[in-house]
Short mmCIF file of C-alpha atoms and ligand atoms in Angstrom, two decimals:
data_model
loop_
_atom_site.label_atom_id
_atom_site.label_comp_id
_atom_site.label_asym_id
_atom_site.label_seq_id
_atom_site.Cartn_x
_atom_site.Cartn_y
_atom_site.Cartn_z
CA UNK A 18 0.32 -0.08 -0.33
CA UNK A 19 0.82 4.04 -1.06
CA UNK A 20 1.82 6.63 1.61
CA UNK A 21 0.34 9.73 2.06
CA UNK A 22 3.27 11.49 1.56
CA UNK A 23 4.59 9.39 -0.65
CA UNK A 24 7.66 10.93 -3.29
CA UNK A 25 8.23 14.12 -0.75
CA UNK A 26 11.46 14.93 -0.06
CA UNK A 27 12.37 16.10 2.80
CA UNK A 28 16.49 17.44 3.92
CA UNK A 29 16.11 16.85 7.69
CA UNK A 30 18.65 19.57 9.77
CA UNK A 31 17.67 19.04 12.66
CA UNK A 32 18.85 17.98 16.03
CA UNK A 33 17.89 17.01 19.55
CA UNK A 34 13.75 17.43 19.74
CA UNK A 35 12.04 19.41 18.61
CA UNK A 36 12.31 19.29 14.84
CA UNK A 37 13.25 14.84 15.21
CA UNK A 38 9.72 14.13 16.28
CA UNK A 39 8.56 16.81 13.39
CA UNK A 40 10.45 15.00 10.61
CA UNK A 41 10.34 11.44 12.33
CA UNK A 42 5.96 12.09 11.14
CA UNK A 43 6.73 12.37 8.46
CA UNK A 44 8.96 10.06 7.43
CA UNK A 45 5.90 7.23 9.23
CA UNK A 46 3.82 9.37 6.56
CA UNK A 47 5.98 7.56 4.07
CA UNK A 48 8.18 10.77 2.93
CA UNK A 49 12.19 10.38 2.27
CA UNK A 50 13.34 11.63 5.73
CA UNK A 51 17.80 12.08 5.03
CA UNK A 52 19.01 13.58 8.48
CA UNK A 53 22.02 15.60 7.89
CA UNK A 54 24.27 14.89 10.53
CA UNK A 55 27.37 16.27 11.77
CA UNK A 56 30.64 15.21 9.69
CA UNK A 57 31.77 12.21 12.85
CA UNK A 58 29.53 13.57 15.49
CA UNK A 59 26.42 12.75 14.87
CA UNK A 60 23.42 15.16 16.47
CA UNK A 61 24.01 15.33 19.80
CA UNK A 62 21.37 13.01 21.86
CA UNK A 63 23.93 10.08 20.27
CA UNK A 64 25.12 10.22 22.73
CA UNK A 65 23.42 11.86 25.32
CA UNK A 66 21.32 9.84 28.41
CA UNK A 67 22.68 6.54 26.87
CA UNK A 68 22.35 3.44 28.93
CA UNK A 69 24.66 0.73 26.61
CA UNK A 70 27.78 2.67 26.63
CA UNK A 71 29.31 3.47 22.09
CA UNK A 72 25.63 2.37 20.72
CA UNK A 73 22.71 5.15 20.22
CA UNK A 74 21.41 5.94 23.33
CA UNK A 75 17.48 5.96 22.95
CA UNK A 76 17.28 9.11 23.36
CA UNK A 77 17.94 9.99 20.07
CA UNK A 78 16.55 6.25 18.20
CA UNK A 79 13.60 7.01 19.04
CA UNK A 80 12.88 10.18 17.97
CA UNK A 81 14.60 9.51 14.38
CA UNK A 82 13.03 6.40 13.54
CA UNK A 83 12.68 5.69 9.26
CA UNK A 84 14.53 8.48 8.60
CA UNK A 85 18.03 7.77 6.03
CA UNK A 86 21.52 9.44 7.36
CA UNK A 87 24.20 11.34 5.84
CA UNK A 88 27.08 13.29 7.18
CA UNK A 89 28.18 16.55 5.53
CA UNK A 90 30.47 19.43 6.95
CA UNK A 91 28.57 22.45 5.64
CA UNK A 92 30.36 24.23 6.75
CA UNK A 93 33.23 22.57 4.09
CA UNK A 94 33.28 25.05 1.08
CA UNK A 95 32.68 21.13 -0.41
CA UNK A 96 30.52 19.89 1.10
CA UNK A 97 28.02 23.12 1.30
CA UNK A 98 28.22 21.94 -2.80
CA UNK A 99 26.84 19.29 -1.54
CA UNK A 100 23.82 20.79 0.79
CA UNK A 101 23.33 22.39 -2.22
CA UNK A 102 22.86 19.45 -4.29
CA UNK A 103 20.57 17.85 -1.77
CA UNK A 104 18.85 21.49 -1.13
CA UNK A 105 17.34 21.59 -4.83
CA UNK A 106 17.16 17.77 -5.46
CA UNK A 107 14.94 18.26 -1.55
CA UNK A 108 11.02 19.59 -1.10
CA UNK A 109 11.55 20.58 3.13
CA UNK A 110 14.29 21.62 4.49
CA UNK A 111 13.45 21.26 8.29
CA UNK A 112 16.04 23.01 10.27
CA UNK A 113 15.86 24.02 14.46
CA UNK A 114 19.95 25.04 14.71
CA UNK A 115 19.91 28.67 17.17
CA UNK A 116 18.42 31.42 15.42
CA UNK A 117 21.21 32.31 12.46
CA UNK A 118 23.01 29.20 12.29
CA UNK A 119 21.36 28.76 8.95
CA UNK A 120 22.56 31.45 7.28
CA UNK A 121 26.01 31.74 8.94
CA UNK A 122 26.35 28.88 7.08
CA UNK A 123 25.89 30.79 3.51
CA UNK A 124 21.71 29.22 3.78
CA UNK A 125 20.07 32.85 3.86
CA UNK A 126 16.72 32.11 2.84
CA UNK A 127 17.00 34.05 -1.29
CA UNK A 128 20.37 32.23 -1.52
CA UNK A 129 17.80 28.71 -1.20
CA UNK A 130 15.03 30.31 -3.43
CA UNK A 131 17.72 30.38 -5.70
CA UNK A 132 18.14 26.63 -5.67
CA UNK A 133 15.33 26.07 -5.25
CA UNK A 134 12.22 28.47 -5.41
CA UNK A 135 9.81 25.00 -4.51
CA UNK A 136 12.12 24.72 -1.63
CA UNK A 137 9.62 25.37 2.01
CA UNK A 138 11.99 25.52 4.50
CA UNK A 139 11.51 25.06 7.82
CA UNK A 140 11.66 26.02 10.70
CA UNK A 141 11.69 25.33 15.10
CA UNK A 142 13.23 28.66 17.12
CA UNK A 143 12.39 28.86 20.33
CA UNK A 144 10.47 32.22 20.19
CA UNK A 145 9.15 34.45 17.57
CA UNK A 146 10.32 37.90 16.44
CA UNK A 147 10.81 39.94 19.87
CA UNK A 148 13.07 40.99 22.73
CA UNK A 149 14.38 37.20 22.80
CA UNK A 150 14.20 36.12 19.33
CA UNK A 151 18.35 34.81 19.64
CA UNK A 152 17.80 32.71 22.66
CA UNK A 153 18.53 29.03 22.74
CA UNK A 154 16.32 27.41 24.19
CA UNK A 155 15.16 23.81 25.74
CA UNK A 156 12.39 22.09 26.71
CA UNK A 157 11.34 23.56 29.60
CA UNK A 158 12.95 27.17 29.38
CA UNK A 159 9.73 26.78 26.51
CA UNK A 160 7.00 25.20 29.35
CA UNK A 161 8.03 28.67 30.93
CA UNK A 162 7.56 31.58 28.87
CA UNK A 163 4.65 29.85 27.78
CA UNK A 164 2.32 30.14 30.35
CA UNK A 165 2.62 26.25 31.51
CA UNK A 166 4.76 26.50 34.28
CA UNK A 167 3.17 29.28 36.19
CA UNK A 168 -0.62 26.98 35.43
CA UNK A 169 1.12 23.95 37.02
CA UNK A 170 1.26 22.80 40.06
CA UNK A 171 -0.53 23.77 43.29
CA UNK A 172 -1.22 27.02 44.82
CA UNK A 173 1.26 26.95 47.63
CA UNK A 174 3.73 25.48 45.79
CA UNK A 175 6.62 26.71 43.30
CA UNK A 176 5.39 26.43 39.40
CA UNK A 177 5.93 23.50 37.68
CA UNK A 178 6.61 21.28 34.79
CA UNK A 179 4.79 18.60 33.07
CA UNK A 180 6.89 15.34 31.52
CA UNK A 181 5.07 16.21 28.05
CA UNK A 182 7.10 17.56 26.35
CA UNK A 183 4.47 20.50 24.97
CA UNK A 184 7.63 22.70 24.27
CA UNK A 185 9.70 19.96 21.78
CA UNK A 186 7.63 17.48 21.22
CA UNK A 187 4.59 19.56 20.90
CA UNK A 188 6.04 22.38 18.03
CA UNK A 189 7.60 19.09 15.90
CA UNK A 190 4.16 18.60 15.72
CA UNK A 191 2.77 22.17 15.20
CA UNK A 192 5.29 22.18 12.91
CA UNK A 193 4.55 19.19 10.86
CA UNK A 194 1.47 20.34 10.33
CA UNK A 195 2.62 24.00 8.63
CA UNK A 196 4.86 21.80 6.82
CA UNK A 197 2.61 19.92 5.11
CA UNK A 198 -0.66 22.68 4.94
CA UNK A 199 2.03 24.39 2.81
CA UNK A 200 3.24 21.54 0.44
CA UNK A 201 -0.84 21.60 -0.40
CA UNK A 202 -0.85 25.32 -0.77
CA UNK A 203 2.63 24.98 -3.70
CA UNK A 204 0.65 22.18 -5.34
CA UNK A 205 -1.62 25.55 -6.16
CA UNK A 206 1.25 28.24 -6.20
CA UNK A 207 4.20 26.63 -7.60
CA UNK A 208 6.36 28.66 -4.59
CA UNK A 209 7.54 27.57 -1.43
CA UNK A 210 7.35 29.56 1.46
CA UNK A 211 8.78 29.69 4.34
CA UNK A 212 7.30 28.07 7.56
CA UNK A 213 7.95 29.23 11.42
CA UNK A 214 6.83 27.01 15.05
CA UNK A 215 8.52 29.20 17.62
CA UNK A 216 8.03 27.14 20.66
CA UNK A 217 6.70 29.43 22.86
CA UNK A 218 4.05 29.38 20.48
CA UNK A 219 3.23 26.42 20.37
CA UNK A 220 3.01 26.00 24.30
CA UNK A 221 0.54 28.45 24.37
CA UNK A 222 -1.27 27.34 22.11
CA UNK A 223 -1.30 24.19 24.57
CA UNK A 224 -2.26 26.52 27.30
CA UNK A 225 -4.83 28.35 25.16
CA UNK A 226 -7.57 28.08 28.35
CA UNK A 227 -5.32 30.15 30.83
CA UNK A 228 -5.55 32.47 28.54
CA UNK A 229 -9.44 32.05 28.25
CA UNK A 230 -9.00 32.40 31.69
CA UNK A 231 -6.85 34.72 32.37
CA UNK A 232 -9.67 37.19 30.90
CA UNK A 233 -12.61 35.58 32.79
CA UNK A 234 -9.90 36.97 36.15
CA UNK A 235 -10.37 39.81 34.43
CA UNK A 236 -13.58 39.73 34.30
CA UNK A 237 -15.12 38.87 37.98
CA UNK A 238 -12.41 38.45 39.78
CA UNK A 239 -12.35 34.80 40.78
CA UNK A 240 -13.79 31.06 39.17
CA UNK A 241 -15.13 28.66 41.22
CA UNK A 242 -14.52 25.56 39.52
CA UNK A 243 -10.22 26.65 40.86
CA UNK A 244 -10.21 24.76 44.22
CA UNK A 245 -8.68 28.79 45.27
CA UNK A 246 -12.64 28.89 45.42
CA UNK A 247 -14.09 29.74 47.95
CA UNK A 248 -11.95 29.66 50.26
CA UNK A 249 -8.66 30.65 49.26
CA UNK A 250 -7.61 33.98 47.31
CA UNK A 251 -6.83 34.56 43.69
CA UNK A 252 -4.29 37.13 42.74
CA UNK A 253 -4.11 38.85 39.57
CA UNK A 254 -2.96 36.36 37.78
CA UNK A 255 -3.90 32.62 36.87
CA UNK A 256 -3.37 30.22 39.63
CA UNK A 257 -1.87 26.74 39.25
CA UNK A 258 -4.79 25.07 40.41
CA UNK A 259 -3.27 21.63 41.36
CA UNK A 260 -5.47 19.02 39.70
CA UNK A 261 -7.89 20.85 38.81
CA UNK A 262 -10.49 20.09 35.56
CA UNK A 263 -9.54 22.62 32.86
CA UNK A 264 -12.66 22.65 31.18
CA UNK A 265 -16.63 22.89 32.67
CA UNK A 266 -16.87 19.56 34.58
CA UNK A 267 -15.09 19.49 37.84
CA UNK A 268 -12.55 17.44 37.89
CA UNK A 269 -9.94 15.80 40.63
CA UNK A 270 -7.33 13.13 40.87
CA UNK A 271 -8.26 10.72 43.94
CA UNK A 272 -7.28 7.99 45.79
CA UNK A 273 -7.36 4.67 45.23
CA UNK A 274 -6.52 1.27 47.58
CA UNK A 275 -2.56 0.41 47.77
CA UNK A 276 -2.34 3.86 47.09
CA UNK A 277 -0.18 4.12 50.06
CA UNK A 278 2.45 1.52 48.53
CA UNK A 279 1.80 3.18 44.98
CA UNK A 280 2.53 5.65 44.05
CA UNK A 281 0.88 5.44 41.09
CA UNK A 282 -2.63 4.33 42.80
CA UNK A 283 -4.96 6.84 42.05
CA UNK A 284 -7.53 7.55 39.44
CA UNK A 285 -9.11 10.93 37.69
CA UNK A 286 -12.75 11.48 38.71
CA UNK A 287 -14.67 13.73 36.63
CA UNK A 288 -18.16 14.85 38.83
CA UNK A 289 -20.25 15.38 34.88
CA UNK A 290 -22.81 16.84 35.93
CA UNK A 291 -25.16 14.55 33.12
CA UNK A 292 -24.53 11.51 35.49
CA UNK A 293 -24.10 12.26 38.51
CA UNK A 294 -27.13 10.79 39.56
CA UNK A 295 -24.72 7.98 39.52
CA UNK A 296 -22.33 8.68 40.75
CA UNK A 297 -23.57 9.63 43.94
CA UNK A 298 -25.68 6.49 43.62
CA UNK A 299 -22.53 4.51 43.58
CA UNK A 300 -20.67 6.62 45.97
CA UNK A 301 -23.98 5.62 48.88
CA UNK A 302 -24.31 9.18 49.03
CA UNK A 303 -27.67 9.22 47.25
CA UNK A 304 -29.28 11.92 48.92
CA UNK A 305 -27.06 14.01 46.96
CA UNK A 306 -29.20 13.61 43.48
CA UNK A 307 -32.21 15.91 45.18
CA UNK A 308 -29.98 17.67 47.95
CA UNK A 309 -30.71 21.54 46.48
CA UNK A 310 -27.03 21.65 48.11
CA UNK A 311 -25.65 18.97 45.67
CA UNK A 312 -27.97 19.09 43.44
CA UNK A 313 -27.10 21.41 40.57
CA UNK A 314 -23.28 22.15 39.25
CA UNK A 315 -23.63 24.96 40.42
CA UNK A 316 -24.59 24.12 43.70
CA UNK A 317 -22.14 21.66 43.53
CA UNK A 318 -18.93 24.59 43.71
CA UNK A 319 -18.64 24.93 46.73
CA UNK A 320 -18.23 22.25 47.60
CA UNK A 321 -16.54 19.96 45.50
CA UNK A 322 -13.93 20.06 48.37
CA UNK A 323 -16.23 17.89 50.58
CA UNK A 324 -17.59 16.19 47.36
CA UNK A 325 -13.83 14.99 46.33
CA UNK A 326 -13.01 13.70 49.77
CA UNK A 327 -16.20 11.38 49.63
CA UNK A 328 -15.45 10.28 46.15
CA UNK A 329 -12.33 9.59 47.43
CA UNK A 330 -13.86 7.97 50.13
CA UNK A 331 -14.57 5.05 47.91
CA UNK A 332 -11.66 5.12 45.39
CA UNK A 333 -9.82 3.82 47.97
CA UNK A 334 -11.79 0.34 48.93
CA UNK A 335 -11.12 -0.18 45.62
CA UNK A 336 -8.27 -0.60 43.12
CA UNK A 337 -7.85 1.71 39.99
CA UNK A 338 -9.05 -1.14 37.49
CA UNK A 339 -11.64 -1.75 39.34
CA UNK A 340 -12.68 1.70 40.07
CA UNK A 341 -12.56 2.36 36.30
CA UNK A 342 -14.33 -1.31 35.08
CA UNK A 343 -17.16 -0.19 37.74
CA UNK A 344 -17.77 3.44 37.07
CA UNK A 345 -17.50 3.16 33.35
CA UNK A 346 -20.45 0.80 33.55
CA UNK A 347 -22.75 4.15 34.10
CA UNK A 348 -21.16 5.97 31.92
CA UNK A 349 -18.63 8.07 33.91
CA UNK A 350 -15.96 10.29 32.91
CA UNK A 351 -12.57 8.68 34.06
CA UNK A 352 -9.15 7.42 34.17
CA UNK A 353 -6.51 5.46 36.45
CA UNK A 354 -3.23 7.07 37.25
CA UNK A 355 -1.16 4.60 34.20
CA UNK A 356 2.46 4.22 34.92
CA UNK A 357 5.19 4.25 32.09
CA UNK A 358 5.66 0.58 33.48
CA UNK A 359 2.15 -0.64 32.42
CA UNK A 360 2.14 1.74 30.13
CA UNK A 361 4.60 0.15 27.96
CA UNK A 362 3.96 -3.31 29.12
CA UNK A 363 -0.37 -3.21 28.14
CA UNK A 364 -1.28 -5.82 25.06
CA UNK A 365 -4.05 -2.95 23.37
CA UNK A 366 -1.45 -0.79 22.59
CA UNK A 367 0.77 -2.82 21.22
CA UNK A 368 -1.88 -4.23 18.88
CA UNK A 369 -2.77 -0.70 17.52
CA UNK A 370 1.06 -0.01 17.02
CA UNK A 371 1.20 2.97 19.16
CA UNK A 372 3.64 0.79 21.15
CA UNK A 373 6.15 -0.61 18.85
CA UNK A 374 9.46 -2.87 19.56
CA UNK A 375 11.93 -2.62 17.12
CA UNK A 376 15.15 -4.25 16.36
CA UNK A 377 18.56 -2.09 16.25
CA UNK A 378 21.82 -3.81 15.08
CA UNK A 379 23.66 -2.38 17.98
CA UNK A 380 20.82 -1.74 21.32
CA UNK A 381 18.71 -5.05 20.11
CA UNK A 382 14.94 -5.24 21.09
CA UNK A 383 13.50 -2.18 22.37
CA UNK A 384 10.07 -0.20 22.80
CA UNK A 385 9.14 2.78 20.83
CA UNK A 386 6.06 4.65 20.88
CA UNK A 387 4.89 4.55 17.30
CA UNK A 388 2.58 6.87 14.77
CA UNK A 389 0.00 8.43 17.20
CA UNK A 390 -2.19 9.74 14.39
CA UNK A 391 -3.61 6.29 12.08
CA UNK A 392 -4.33 6.61 8.72
CA UNK A 393 -6.78 4.09 6.73
CA UNK A 394 -4.90 4.50 3.64
CA UNK A 395 -1.16 5.27 4.81
CA UNK A 396 -0.12 2.96 7.45
CA UNK A 397 2.66 3.23 9.10
CA UNK A 398 6.17 1.03 9.26
CA UNK A 399 8.61 1.35 12.59
CA UNK A 400 12.06 0.56 11.15
CA UNK A 401 14.61 1.25 13.52
CA UNK A 402 17.21 5.11 12.87
CA UNK A 403 20.48 4.90 11.18
CA UNK A 404 22.94 4.61 11.78
CA UNK A 405 25.76 7.81 11.49
CA UNK A 406 26.31 8.32 8.04
CA UNK A 407 25.14 4.68 7.44
CA UNK A 408 23.96 5.92 3.77
CA UNK A 409 25.72 8.77 3.29
CA UNK A 410 26.91 6.49 0.14
CA UNK A 411 24.16 6.15 -1.06
CA UNK A 412 22.16 9.19 -0.92
CA UNK A 413 25.54 10.40 -2.40
CA UNK A 414 24.98 8.24 -5.57
CA UNK A 415 21.14 9.60 -5.96
CA UNK A 416 22.76 13.06 -6.58
CA UNK A 417 24.74 11.75 -9.20
CA UNK A 418 28.53 11.69 -7.25
CA UNK A 419 30.75 8.27 -9.51
CA UNK A 420 32.27 6.13 -6.40
CA UNK A 421 35.35 8.40 -6.93
CA UNK A 422 34.45 12.04 -5.98
CA UNK A 423 32.33 9.90 -3.36
CA UNK A 424 35.67 9.36 -1.69
CA UNK A 425 37.64 12.69 -3.05
CA UNK A 426 35.25 14.05 -1.08
CA UNK A 427 35.41 12.23 2.14
CA UNK A 428 38.84 12.49 2.00
CA UNK A 429 38.55 16.13 2.22
CA UNK A 430 36.74 15.72 4.85
CA UNK A 431 33.49 16.90 3.30
CA UNK A 432 31.67 14.06 3.69
C1 COA B 17 19.26 23.37 20.60
C2 COA B 17 19.43 24.53 20.67
C3 COA B 17 19.50 24.85 22.59
C4 COA B 17 21.20 23.83 21.00
O1 COA B 17 22.58 24.80 20.70
P1 COA B 17 24.29 24.36 20.15
O2 COA B 17 23.45 23.13 21.15
O3 COA B 17 24.27 25.06 20.90
O4 COA B 17 23.62 24.30 18.43
P2 COA B 17 22.58 24.70 17.27
O5 COA B 17 22.48 24.87 17.05
O6 COA B 17 23.69 27.36 17.64
O7 COA B 17 24.05 24.80 16.85
C5 COA B 17 25.47 24.21 16.15
C6 COA B 17 25.88 24.63 15.20
O8 COA B 17 26.59 23.76 14.59
C7 COA B 17 26.59 24.41 13.47
N1 COA B 17 26.36 22.89 12.20
C8 COA B 17 25.25 21.92 12.78
N2 COA B 17 25.12 21.21 11.89
C9 COA B 17 26.55 21.56 10.94
C10 COA B 17 26.68 20.71 9.80
N3 COA B 17 26.63 19.32 9.54
N4 COA B 17 27.94 20.87 9.54
C11 COA B 17 29.03 21.63 9.89
N5 COA B 17 28.56 22.13 11.25
C12 COA B 17 27.00 22.37 11.27
C13 COA B 17 26.36 25.05 13.05
O9 COA B 17 26.40 25.85 11.79
C14 COA B 17 26.13 26.16 13.97
O10 COA B 17 27.24 27.09 14.38
P3 COA B 17 27.35 28.08 14.66
O11 COA B 17 26.78 28.39 16.22
O12 COA B 17 28.60 28.34 14.17
O13 COA B 17 26.46 28.84 13.76
C15 COA B 17 19.46 25.80 19.36
O14 COA B 17 19.66 24.45 18.98
C16 COA B 17 18.53 25.99 19.71
O15 COA B 17 18.16 26.65 20.39
N6 COA B 17 17.38 25.21 18.31
C17 COA B 17 16.12 25.90 18.23
C18 COA B 17 15.02 25.69 19.72
C19 COA B 17 15.25 23.94 19.20
O16 COA B 17 14.39 23.18 18.38
N7 COA B 17 14.75 23.23 20.74
C20 COA B 17 14.61 21.94 20.77
C21 COA B 17 15.77 21.83 21.10
S1 COA B 17 14.96 19.95 21.95
#
């Protein structure tokens, strides 16, 4: 079966996490992704957080599946010519270097346009134009600058970053959408264009509901679904809401059986309004279904703490999976707090290809997250990440270089 992006060639000039997640997705959709790495060294993540000496790290392998790797010294004049040949052959150049690095290499937008007017140049940067545009940025910097950290955590504690890589992988996702959109526009315009996804913008886009809340707070001075209501205080900015739901249906994380020893024996419980009567029945508080102090969502808001404490008395008598089973029977929205160990062992995720076992010639078998986006006509086969420079000769030959030329370029240190 063909793939959605068959025939699209990507010059993947990305490193670390944000760019590689983007090009990995494009590879999974069928694009030919040619990763250009620094001759001799490669993407710095190859050697970061290694669990096996001298073997590409899981950090690298899990972000670079289905790609080819070529090594080019793009600061060497002959290496530059090889990169130019690649620019002429590819549809998209994706990069996430520090601001200005591509220009300093001599590959300005204007130069790339001269070489290939159909080329789409897609970049991840930490910030868009403005006071911080020249800054180097990593994941947690973006989480802090994009509004996630100030709104995550508990009221009485410091700002907290989340384990979900919303700055890196989140921005990679945004960039991938920008790229396929630009490819679509090119079918009409015949021209390439620049695509920019700034990490601050990507995080803020994912924190959209918090900017909603800032304006609600400015207008009314309170937000009744936040744990600060009715007893705490609100300041000028959106406070940290603990585990409160970000939407209109109050929720909280509750202890389940075994919580004393298992750090993940918890369940997320949502007191969705349409199933309130069923919740009351399940926890044995039938009277709350009709009591005017509890019967309506508005009446419940000042009592949320007490309500969740009562529900927790019930969840603590069940394991998180038993609670799920019972609550699902009544369509009560809830979710177990799953550990990474539980997720890795979950058979249904293996079945759908969301968790995949991949074989690697140097590290053997390892688990990875497959393509989370499923296309019915473009299935994803996850193949291992390339070794450093594994495809240099192959790609050079496709660019028209003879074995003698390849060997001369290698001697010159250009590849
Ligand atoms: C992630 C980041 C902080 C890493 O910074 P860094 O390790 O110092 O790397 P840089 O991006 O500055 O690039 C390093 C240099 O390698 C050079 N380089 C990269 N590939 C090369 C190659 N194949 N041949 C020769 N030189 C190469 C670049 O030209 C640059 O040189 P310069 O500084 O002389 O211009 C930075 O790239 C960045 O801010 N990126 C944008 C935001 C981003 O994506 N952050 C998330 C990362 S997960």
